[in-house]
Amino acid sequence: MSNRIAVVGTGYVGLTTGTCLAHLGHDVTCIDNDPAKIELLESGGIPILEPGLPELVAEGVAAGRLRFTGDIVEGVQGREFVLLCVPTPQGSDGSADLSYIESAARSIRDHLEPNAIVINKSTVPVGSTRVVANALGREDVHVVSNPEFLREGSAVSDFLNPERVVIGADDQAVAIRVAALHLRLAAPLLVTDPATAELTKYASNAFLALKISYINAIAAVAEAVGADIDDVVTGLGLDSRIGQSFLRPGPGWGGSCLPKDTSALIRIAADAGYDFSLMKDAVKVNRQQFERVVDKVRRVAGEPLEGRTIAVWGLTFKAGTDDLRDSPAIEVARQLVAEGAKVRAYDPEVAAGADVLEGVEVVDDPYACCDGADALVVLTEWPEFSRMDLDRVAAALAQRAVVDTRNVLDRAALARREFTYQGIGRV
Ligand code: UDX
């Protein structure tokens, strides 16, 4: 069955969701208030790096099932479903800022079809379905929560092969209409009330953050007692109750979701009278992780860092994306610059000369990046880093020193070349 759908917001979530719904056979209009973005999309360009997305956008446009518009009023007219996929950035007190979502709701309220369903996909505090309903002020329109669980870099595949679809609705018949949109996806369906759906999203992302902070804390212990984190992770993950995923130690977690969602959850809990100290500690462990990385750089490059040149490989918050938002790499670079180091960076997805942070020079060659540097720090797990010519790296650096925060370099090969080495969770 094909439905008429409007998607408000063409960021990672909106563009992926709209495009995938068109792929499933629905008739989709994607709306954005950024004219440059709409122009780019209309001319066949894709504003984000997302595997599989360009092909599916082209397919949807060619089939006449996917179109883009900057006009929100025209975009929602005649639509049975309107998906809100607008940003919910972190406000100054840690809570999610709902102004975009409220303003989107106000813009569409007079133009919705009777019986239309507004589906909130943005990550919003518990109770926000009500906030949207109030902003709409329409008795004849339904509001449903349907959180997204899309990872950047695999968003298309996550949408088309979901591990679950969560629908939060007060009315069963409305929930069934939303469920029908996902009929072609063979996924377990959880139909619940809006507050539960909203909390499920936060609980999921916060748990992932907790898992990573846990393994980074275990990595610190491993270093102190002379254990090897890779083997610990293998042994730990083979317990099916724990699982292998999200146990990779690293420079800390970042990105557009985990930092803001953990802060928002702490805030939601506090507002409801619960002091979520477990989550607060996970956030603290994450901050400490950035500092631990800088400490490792000091150890291998020599102290003080003032006046030293540090080569950085990787700026994005993880491999497979061009997103720099809340990237641990940027946070580490910021601390290095604050200590007076000159930072030269290379990232396959960041253009040379890009203005990422004051004091950081971005170059387009990984070896030139190392030229005359006092240490190399690997901050993102791009696969190409494990294939670099270590002799060229050794020749380029002023001293053979490396901090590998993703444990992607060949430690034995570095040892043979007499590098001073620091990984995460290994000695
Ligand atoms: C996340 C959730 O995974 C997704 O379900 C949600 O809807 C949006 O937020 P994303 O922000 O794309 O997705 O990134 P994710 O893959 O979760 O990684 C987050 C951070 O954790 C990155 O900085 C990554 O490098 C780090 N990470 C992840 C680790 O350090 N170790 C791991 O084992 C996994």
Coordinates of C-alpha atoms and ligand atoms in Angstrom, one line a residue:
M1 CA 0.0 0.0 0.0
S2 CA 1.3 3.4 -0.9
N3 CA 0.8 6.4 1.4
R4 CA 1.2 10.1 0.9
I5 CA 3.9 11.2 3.3
A6 CA 5.6 14.5 4.1
V7 CA 9.0 14.6 6.0
V8 CA 9.9 17.9 7.7
G9 CA 13.7 18.3 8.0
T10 CA 16.2 16.8 5.6
G11 CA 19.1 16.1 8.0
Y12 CA 20.5 12.6 8.4
V13 CA 17.2 11.2 9.9
G14 CA 14.7 13.0 7.6
L15 CA 16.5 12.5 4.3
T16 CA 17.3 8.8 5.1
T17 CA 13.7 8.1 6.3
G18 CA 12.0 9.9 3.5
T19 CA 14.2 8.3 0.9
C20 CA 13.7 4.8 2.3
L21 CA 10.0 5.3 2.6
A22 CA 9.9 6.2 -1.1
H23 CA 12.0 3.1 -1.7
L24 CA 9.3 1.1 0.1
G25 CA 6.7 2.4 -2.4
H26 CA 5.3 5.5 -0.7
D27 CA 4.8 8.9 -2.2
V28 CA 7.2 11.2 -0.2
T29 CA 7.8 15.0 -0.1
C30 CA 10.9 16.0 1.8
I31 CA 10.7 19.6 3.2
D32 CA 13.6 21.8 4.5
N33 CA 13.8 25.5 5.3
D34 CA 17.3 25.7 3.9
P35 CA 16.9 26.8 0.3
A36 CA 20.6 25.8 -0.5
K37 CA 19.9 22.2 0.7
I38 CA 16.7 21.9 -1.4
E39 CA 18.5 23.3 -4.5
L40 CA 21.3 20.8 -4.0
L41 CA 18.9 17.9 -3.6
E42 CA 16.8 18.9 -6.6
S43 CA 19.9 19.0 -8.7
G44 CA 20.8 15.4 -7.7
G45 CA 23.3 16.3 -5.0
I46 CA 23.4 14.7 -1.5
P47 CA 24.4 17.0 1.4
I48 CA 25.7 14.1 3.6
L49 CA 27.9 11.1 3.3
E50 CA 25.7 8.1 3.7
P51 CA 26.3 4.8 1.8
G52 CA 23.4 3.8 -0.4
L53 CA 21.6 7.1 -0.1
P54 CA 22.5 8.7 -3.5
E55 CA 21.3 5.6 -5.3
L56 CA 18.0 5.5 -3.4
V57 CA 17.4 9.2 -3.8
A58 CA 18.0 8.9 -7.6
E59 CA 15.6 5.9 -7.7
G60 CA 12.9 7.7 -5.8
V61 CA 13.1 10.9 -7.9
A62 CA 13.2 8.9 -11.2
A63 CA 10.1 6.9 -10.1
G64 CA 8.3 10.1 -9.2
R65 CA 7.9 9.0 -5.6
L66 CA 10.3 11.4 -4.0
R67 CA 10.5 15.2 -4.3
F68 CA 11.9 18.1 -2.4
T69 CA 10.5 21.5 -1.5
G70 CA 11.3 24.5 0.7
D71 CA 7.6 25.3 1.1
I72 CA 6.3 23.6 4.2
V73 CA 2.7 24.6 3.6
E74 CA 2.6 23.2 0.1
G75 CA 4.7 20.2 1.2
V76 CA 2.2 19.0 3.9
Q77 CA -1.0 19.6 2.0
G78 CA -2.9 16.4 1.1
R79 CA -0.5 14.3 3.1
E80 CA -1.8 11.4 5.3
F81 CA 1.4 11.3 7.4
V82 CA 3.8 14.1 8.4
L83 CA 7.1 13.1 9.9
L84 CA 8.9 15.6 12.1
C85 CA 12.7 15.1 11.7
V86 CA 14.0 18.4 12.9
P87 CA 17.0 19.0 15.2
T88 CA 16.6 18.9 19.0
P89 CA 19.9 20.4 20.1
Q90 CA 21.1 20.5 23.6
G91 CA 19.9 23.5 25.5
S92 CA 22.1 25.4 28.0
D93 CA 20.7 23.3 31.0
G94 CA 21.3 19.9 29.3
S95 CA 17.7 19.5 28.2
A96 CA 16.7 19.1 24.6
D97 CA 15.7 22.4 22.9
L98 CA 12.2 21.9 21.4
S99 CA 11.9 25.2 19.7
Y100 CA 12.4 23.7 16.1
I101 CA 9.9 21.0 16.6
E102 CA 7.3 23.4 18.1
S103 CA 7.8 25.9 15.3
A104 CA 7.5 23.2 12.7
A105 CA 4.2 22.1 14.4
R106 CA 2.9 25.7 14.4
S107 CA 3.8 26.1 10.7
I108 CA 1.8 23.1 9.6
R109 CA -1.2 23.2 11.9
D110 CA -3.5 25.1 9.6
H111 CA -2.6 23.0 6.6
L112 CA -3.0 19.4 7.7
E113 CA -5.6 17.1 6.4
P114 CA -8.3 16.0 8.8
N115 CA -7.3 12.6 10.4
A116 CA -3.6 13.2 9.4
I117 CA -1.0 11.6 11.6
V118 CA 2.0 13.6 12.7
I119 CA 4.9 11.3 13.6
N120 CA 7.6 12.6 15.7
K121 CA 11.0 11.0 14.9
S122 CA 13.1 13.7 16.5
T123 CA 14.6 12.6 19.8
V124 CA 12.5 14.5 22.4
P125 CA 12.0 14.4 26.1
V126 CA 9.3 12.2 27.6
G127 CA 6.0 14.1 27.2
S128 CA 6.9 15.9 24.0
T129 CA 4.2 14.1 22.0
R130 CA 1.9 16.3 24.1
V131 CA 3.9 19.4 23.4
V132 CA 3.6 18.8 19.7
A133 CA -0.2 18.1 20.0
N134 CA -0.5 21.4 21.9
A135 CA 1.4 23.3 19.3
L136 CA -0.8 21.8 16.6
G137 CA -4.0 22.4 18.6
R138 CA -6.0 20.2 16.3
E139 CA -8.5 17.7 17.7
D140 CA -8.8 16.0 14.3
V141 CA -5.0 15.3 13.9
H142 CA -3.1 12.5 15.7
V143 CA 0.4 12.7 17.2
V144 CA 2.6 9.6 17.5
S145 CA 6.1 9.0 18.7
N146 CA 8.2 6.7 16.4
P147 CA 11.9 7.1 17.4
E148 CA 14.7 6.5 15.0
F149 CA 17.6 4.2 15.7
L150 CA 19.8 5.1 12.7
R151 CA 23.5 5.1 12.9
E152 CA 25.3 7.6 10.7
G153 CA 27.3 5.7 8.0
S154 CA 24.8 2.8 8.0
A155 CA 21.5 4.7 8.2
V156 CA 20.0 3.3 5.0
S157 CA 20.7 -0.2 6.0
D158 CA 19.5 0.4 9.6
F159 CA 16.3 1.8 8.2
L160 CA 15.6 -1.1 5.8
N161 CA 16.7 -3.8 8.3
P162 CA 15.6 -2.5 11.6
E163 CA 16.1 -4.6 14.8
R164 CA 12.8 -3.1 16.0
V165 CA 10.1 -0.5 15.2
V166 CA 8.8 1.4 18.2
I167 CA 5.5 3.2 18.0
G168 CA 4.1 5.2 20.8
A169 CA 0.5 6.1 20.4
D170 CA -2.5 6.6 22.6
D171 CA -4.9 5.2 20.0
Q172 CA -4.4 1.6 18.7
A173 CA -6.0 2.3 15.4
V174 CA -3.6 5.2 14.8
A175 CA -0.7 2.9 15.8
I176 CA -1.8 0.3 13.3
R177 CA -1.8 3.0 10.5
V178 CA 1.8 3.9 11.4
A179 CA 2.8 0.2 11.6
A180 CA 1.4 -0.3 8.1
L181 CA 4.0 2.2 6.8
H182 CA 6.7 -0.3 7.8
L183 CA 4.9 -3.4 6.6
R184 CA 7.7 -4.4 4.2
L185 CA 10.3 -4.3 6.9
A186 CA 10.5 -7.6 8.7
A187 CA 11.1 -6.2 12.2
P188 CA 9.6 -6.8 15.6
L189 CA 7.1 -4.1 16.3
L190 CA 6.6 -2.6 19.8
V191 CA 3.4 -0.6 20.1
T192 CA 3.2 1.3 23.4
D193 CA 2.3 4.7 24.8
P194 CA 4.1 7.8 23.7
A195 CA 6.1 8.4 26.9
T196 CA 7.4 4.8 26.8
A197 CA 8.4 5.1 23.2
E198 CA 10.3 8.3 24.0
L199 CA 12.0 6.9 27.0
T200 CA 13.0 3.7 25.0
K201 CA 15.0 5.9 22.6
Y202 CA 16.9 7.6 25.4
A203 CA 17.4 4.4 27.2
S204 CA 18.9 2.8 24.1
N205 CA 21.4 5.6 23.3
A206 CA 22.4 6.1 26.9
F207 CA 23.0 2.4 27.3
L208 CA 25.3 2.4 24.3
A209 CA 27.2 5.3 25.8
L210 CA 27.3 3.4 29.1
K211 CA 28.7 0.3 27.4
I212 CA 31.5 2.4 25.7
S213 CA 32.4 4.2 28.9
Y214 CA 32.5 0.9 30.7
I215 CA 35.0 -0.6 28.2
N216 CA 37.1 2.6 28.3
A217 CA 37.2 2.3 32.1
I218 CA 38.2 -1.4 31.8
A219 CA 40.8 -0.3 29.3
A220 CA 42.3 2.0 31.9
V221 CA 42.4 -0.9 34.4
A222 CA 43.9 -3.1 31.8
E223 CA 46.7 -0.6 31.2
A224 CA 47.4 -0.4 35.0
V225 CA 47.5 -4.1 35.5
G226 CA 49.2 -5.1 32.3
A227 CA 46.2 -6.9 30.7
D228 CA 45.2 -6.8 27.0
I229 CA 41.9 -5.1 26.3
D230 CA 41.4 -6.9 22.9
D231 CA 41.4 -10.2 24.6
V232 CA 39.3 -8.9 27.5
V233 CA 36.7 -7.7 24.9
T234 CA 36.7 -11.1 23.2
G235 CA 36.2 -12.9 26.4
L236 CA 33.6 -10.5 27.6
G237 CA 31.6 -10.3 24.4
L238 CA 31.4 -14.1 23.9
D239 CA 29.0 -14.1 26.8
S240 CA 25.7 -13.8 24.8
R241 CA 24.2 -11.8 27.7
I242 CA 26.8 -9.1 27.1
G243 CA 27.4 -9.3 23.3
Q244 CA 30.4 -8.1 21.2
S245 CA 29.1 -4.8 20.0
F246 CA 29.8 -1.4 21.3
L247 CA 32.8 -2.7 23.3
R248 CA 35.5 -1.1 21.2
P249 CA 37.7 1.1 23.4
G250 CA 38.5 4.5 21.9
P251 CA 39.1 8.2 22.5
G252 CA 35.6 8.4 24.0
W253 CA 32.1 8.6 22.4
G254 CA 30.8 11.5 20.5
G255 CA 28.6 12.4 17.5
S256 CA 25.3 14.2 17.2
C257 CA 23.3 11.8 19.4
L258 CA 25.1 10.1 22.3
P259 CA 26.4 13.3 24.0
K260 CA 23.1 15.2 23.7
D261 CA 20.9 12.2 24.5
T262 CA 22.8 11.3 27.7
S263 CA 22.7 14.9 28.9
A264 CA 19.0 15.0 28.1
L265 CA 18.3 11.8 30.0
I266 CA 20.1 13.0 33.0
R267 CA 18.0 16.1 32.9
I268 CA 14.7 14.3 32.3
A269 CA 15.5 12.0 35.3
A270 CA 16.4 15.0 37.5
D271 CA 13.2 16.9 36.6
A272 CA 11.3 13.7 37.5
G273 CA 13.2 13.6 40.9
Y274 CA 15.7 10.9 40.1
D275 CA 19.4 11.5 40.4
F276 CA 20.9 9.4 37.6
S277 CA 24.4 9.2 39.1
L278 CA 25.2 6.1 37.0
M279 CA 24.7 8.1 33.8
K280 CA 26.5 11.1 35.2
D281 CA 29.5 8.9 35.9
A282 CA 29.5 7.5 32.3
V283 CA 29.6 11.1 31.0
K284 CA 32.5 11.9 33.4
V285 CA 34.4 8.8 32.3
N286 CA 34.0 10.0 28.8
R287 CA 35.4 13.4 29.6
Q288 CA 38.3 11.7 31.4
Q289 CA 38.9 9.6 28.3
F290 CA 39.7 12.8 26.3
E291 CA 42.1 13.8 29.0
R292 CA 43.7 10.4 29.2
V293 CA 44.4 10.6 25.4
V294 CA 46.1 14.0 25.9
D295 CA 48.1 12.6 28.7
K296 CA 49.3 9.8 26.5
V297 CA 50.3 12.3 23.8
R298 CA 52.3 14.2 26.5
R299 CA 54.0 10.9 27.4
V300 CA 55.1 9.9 23.9
A301 CA 55.7 13.4 22.5
G302 CA 57.5 14.8 25.5
E303 CA 56.5 17.5 27.9
P304 CA 55.5 20.3 27.7
L305 CA 53.4 20.2 24.6
E306 CA 53.9 23.9 24.0
G307 CA 55.7 24.5 20.7
R308 CA 55.5 20.8 19.6
T309 CA 53.8 19.7 16.4
I310 CA 51.3 16.9 16.7
A311 CA 50.0 15.0 13.7
V312 CA 46.4 13.8 13.9
W313 CA 44.9 11.1 11.8
G314 CA 41.1 11.3 11.8
L315 CA 38.7 14.2 12.8
T316 CA 35.2 12.8 12.2
F317 CA 33.5 11.3 15.3
K318 CA 33.8 7.8 13.9
A319 CA 34.7 6.2 10.5
G320 CA 32.2 6.1 7.7
T321 CA 30.8 9.6 8.2
D322 CA 31.9 13.2 7.4
D323 CA 30.3 14.5 10.6
L324 CA 32.4 16.5 13.0
R325 CA 29.7 17.3 15.5
D326 CA 30.9 16.6 19.0
S327 CA 33.8 14.6 17.7
P328 CA 36.2 13.2 20.3
A329 CA 39.0 14.0 17.8
I330 CA 38.1 17.7 17.8
E331 CA 37.9 17.7 21.6
V332 CA 41.4 16.1 21.9
A333 CA 42.7 18.5 19.3
R334 CA 41.2 21.4 21.2
Q335 CA 43.0 20.3 24.4
L336 CA 46.3 19.9 22.5
V337 CA 46.0 23.4 21.0
A338 CA 45.1 24.8 24.5
E339 CA 48.4 23.4 25.7
G340 CA 50.3 25.3 23.0
A341 CA 50.8 22.4 20.5
K342 CA 50.5 23.0 16.8
V343 CA 48.1 20.4 15.4
R344 CA 48.2 19.2 11.8
A345 CA 45.4 16.9 10.8
Y346 CA 44.5 14.5 8.0
D347 CA 41.0 13.0 7.5
P348 CA 39.8 11.3 4.3
E349 CA 36.5 13.1 4.6
V350 CA 37.7 16.6 5.6
A351 CA 39.0 18.9 2.9
A352 CA 42.5 20.4 3.2
G353 CA 42.4 23.9 4.5
A354 CA 39.0 23.3 6.2
D355 CA 38.4 25.5 9.2
V356 CA 37.6 22.9 11.8
L357 CA 39.2 24.5 14.8
E358 CA 41.5 27.4 15.4
G359 CA 45.1 26.2 15.7
V360 CA 44.4 23.0 13.6
E361 CA 45.7 22.9 10.0
V362 CA 44.0 20.3 7.8
V363 CA 46.1 18.7 5.1
D364 CA 45.2 16.3 2.3
D365 CA 48.0 13.7 2.7
P366 CA 48.5 11.4 5.7
Y367 CA 52.3 11.4 5.3
A368 CA 52.7 15.1 4.8
C369 CA 50.6 15.4 8.0
C370 CA 53.4 13.6 9.9
D371 CA 56.1 15.9 8.5
G372 CA 58.4 17.0 11.3
A373 CA 55.8 16.1 14.0
D374 CA 56.7 15.1 17.5
A375 CA 54.0 12.4 17.6
L376 CA 51.2 10.9 15.6
V377 CA 47.8 10.5 17.2
V378 CA 45.2 8.3 15.5
L379 CA 41.7 9.5 16.6
T380 CA 39.2 7.9 14.0
E381 CA 39.2 4.3 12.9
W382 CA 39.3 4.8 9.2
P383 CA 40.3 1.4 7.7
E384 CA 43.0 3.0 5.5
F385 CA 45.0 4.0 8.6
S386 CA 45.8 0.3 9.2
R387 CA 47.3 0.0 5.7
M388 CA 49.7 3.0 5.9
D389 CA 53.3 2.6 5.0
L390 CA 54.9 2.8 8.5
D391 CA 58.4 3.3 7.0
R392 CA 57.1 6.5 5.4
V393 CA 55.5 7.5 8.6
A394 CA 58.7 6.9 10.6
A395 CA 60.7 8.9 8.0
A396 CA 58.3 11.8 8.1
L397 CA 58.0 12.2 11.9
A398 CA 60.6 14.1 13.9
Q399 CA 60.4 11.4 16.5
R400 CA 58.9 7.9 16.3
A401 CA 56.0 8.3 18.7
V402 CA 52.4 7.3 18.2
V403 CA 49.2 7.2 20.2
D404 CA 46.7 4.9 18.6
T405 CA 43.3 5.6 20.3
R406 CA 41.4 3.2 18.1
N407 CA 44.0 0.3 18.3
V408 CA 44.0 0.1 14.5
L409 CA 47.8 0.2 13.8
D410 CA 50.0 -2.9 13.8
R411 CA 51.6 -2.7 17.2
A412 CA 54.3 -5.3 16.4
A413 CA 55.2 -3.5 13.2
L414 CA 55.6 -0.2 15.1
A415 CA 57.7 -2.0 17.7
R416 CA 60.0 -3.3 15.0
R417 CA 60.5 0.3 13.9
E418 CA 61.2 1.3 17.5
F419 CA 58.2 3.6 17.9
T420 CA 57.3 4.8 21.3
Y421 CA 53.7 3.5 21.4
Q422 CA 50.5 4.1 23.4
G423 CA 47.3 2.3 22.5
I424 CA 44.1 2.1 24.6
G425 CA 44.0 -0.7 27.1
R426 CA 47.2 -2.4 26.1
V427 CA 50.8 -2.0 27.4
Ligands
UDX1 C1 23.9 6.6 17.5 C2 23.1 5.3 17.8 O1 24.0 4.1 17.6 C3 21.9 5.2 16.9 O2 21.1 4.0 17.1 C4 21.1 6.4 17.2 O3 19.8 6.5 16.6 C5 21.9 7.7 16.8 O4 23.0 7.7 17.7 P1 25.7 7.4 15.8 O5 25.6 8.8 16.5 O6 25.7 7.4 14.3 O7 24.5 6.5 16.2 O8 27.0 6.8 16.2 P2 27.5 5.4 16.9 O9 27.8 4.4 15.9 O10 26.5 5.0 17.9 O11 28.8 5.8 17.6 C6 28.8 6.8 18.7 C7 30.2 7.0 19.2 O12 30.6 5.9 20.0 C8 31.3 7.3 18.2 O13 32.1 8.4 18.6 C9 32.0 6.0 18.1 O14 33.3 6.1 17.7 C10 31.9 5.5 19.5 N1 32.0 4.1 19.7 C11 31.1 3.2 19.2 C12 33.1 3.5 20.4 O15 34.0 4.3 20.9 N2 33.2 2.2 20.6 C13 32.2 1.3 20.1 O16 32.3 0.1 20.4 C14 31.1 1.9 19.4

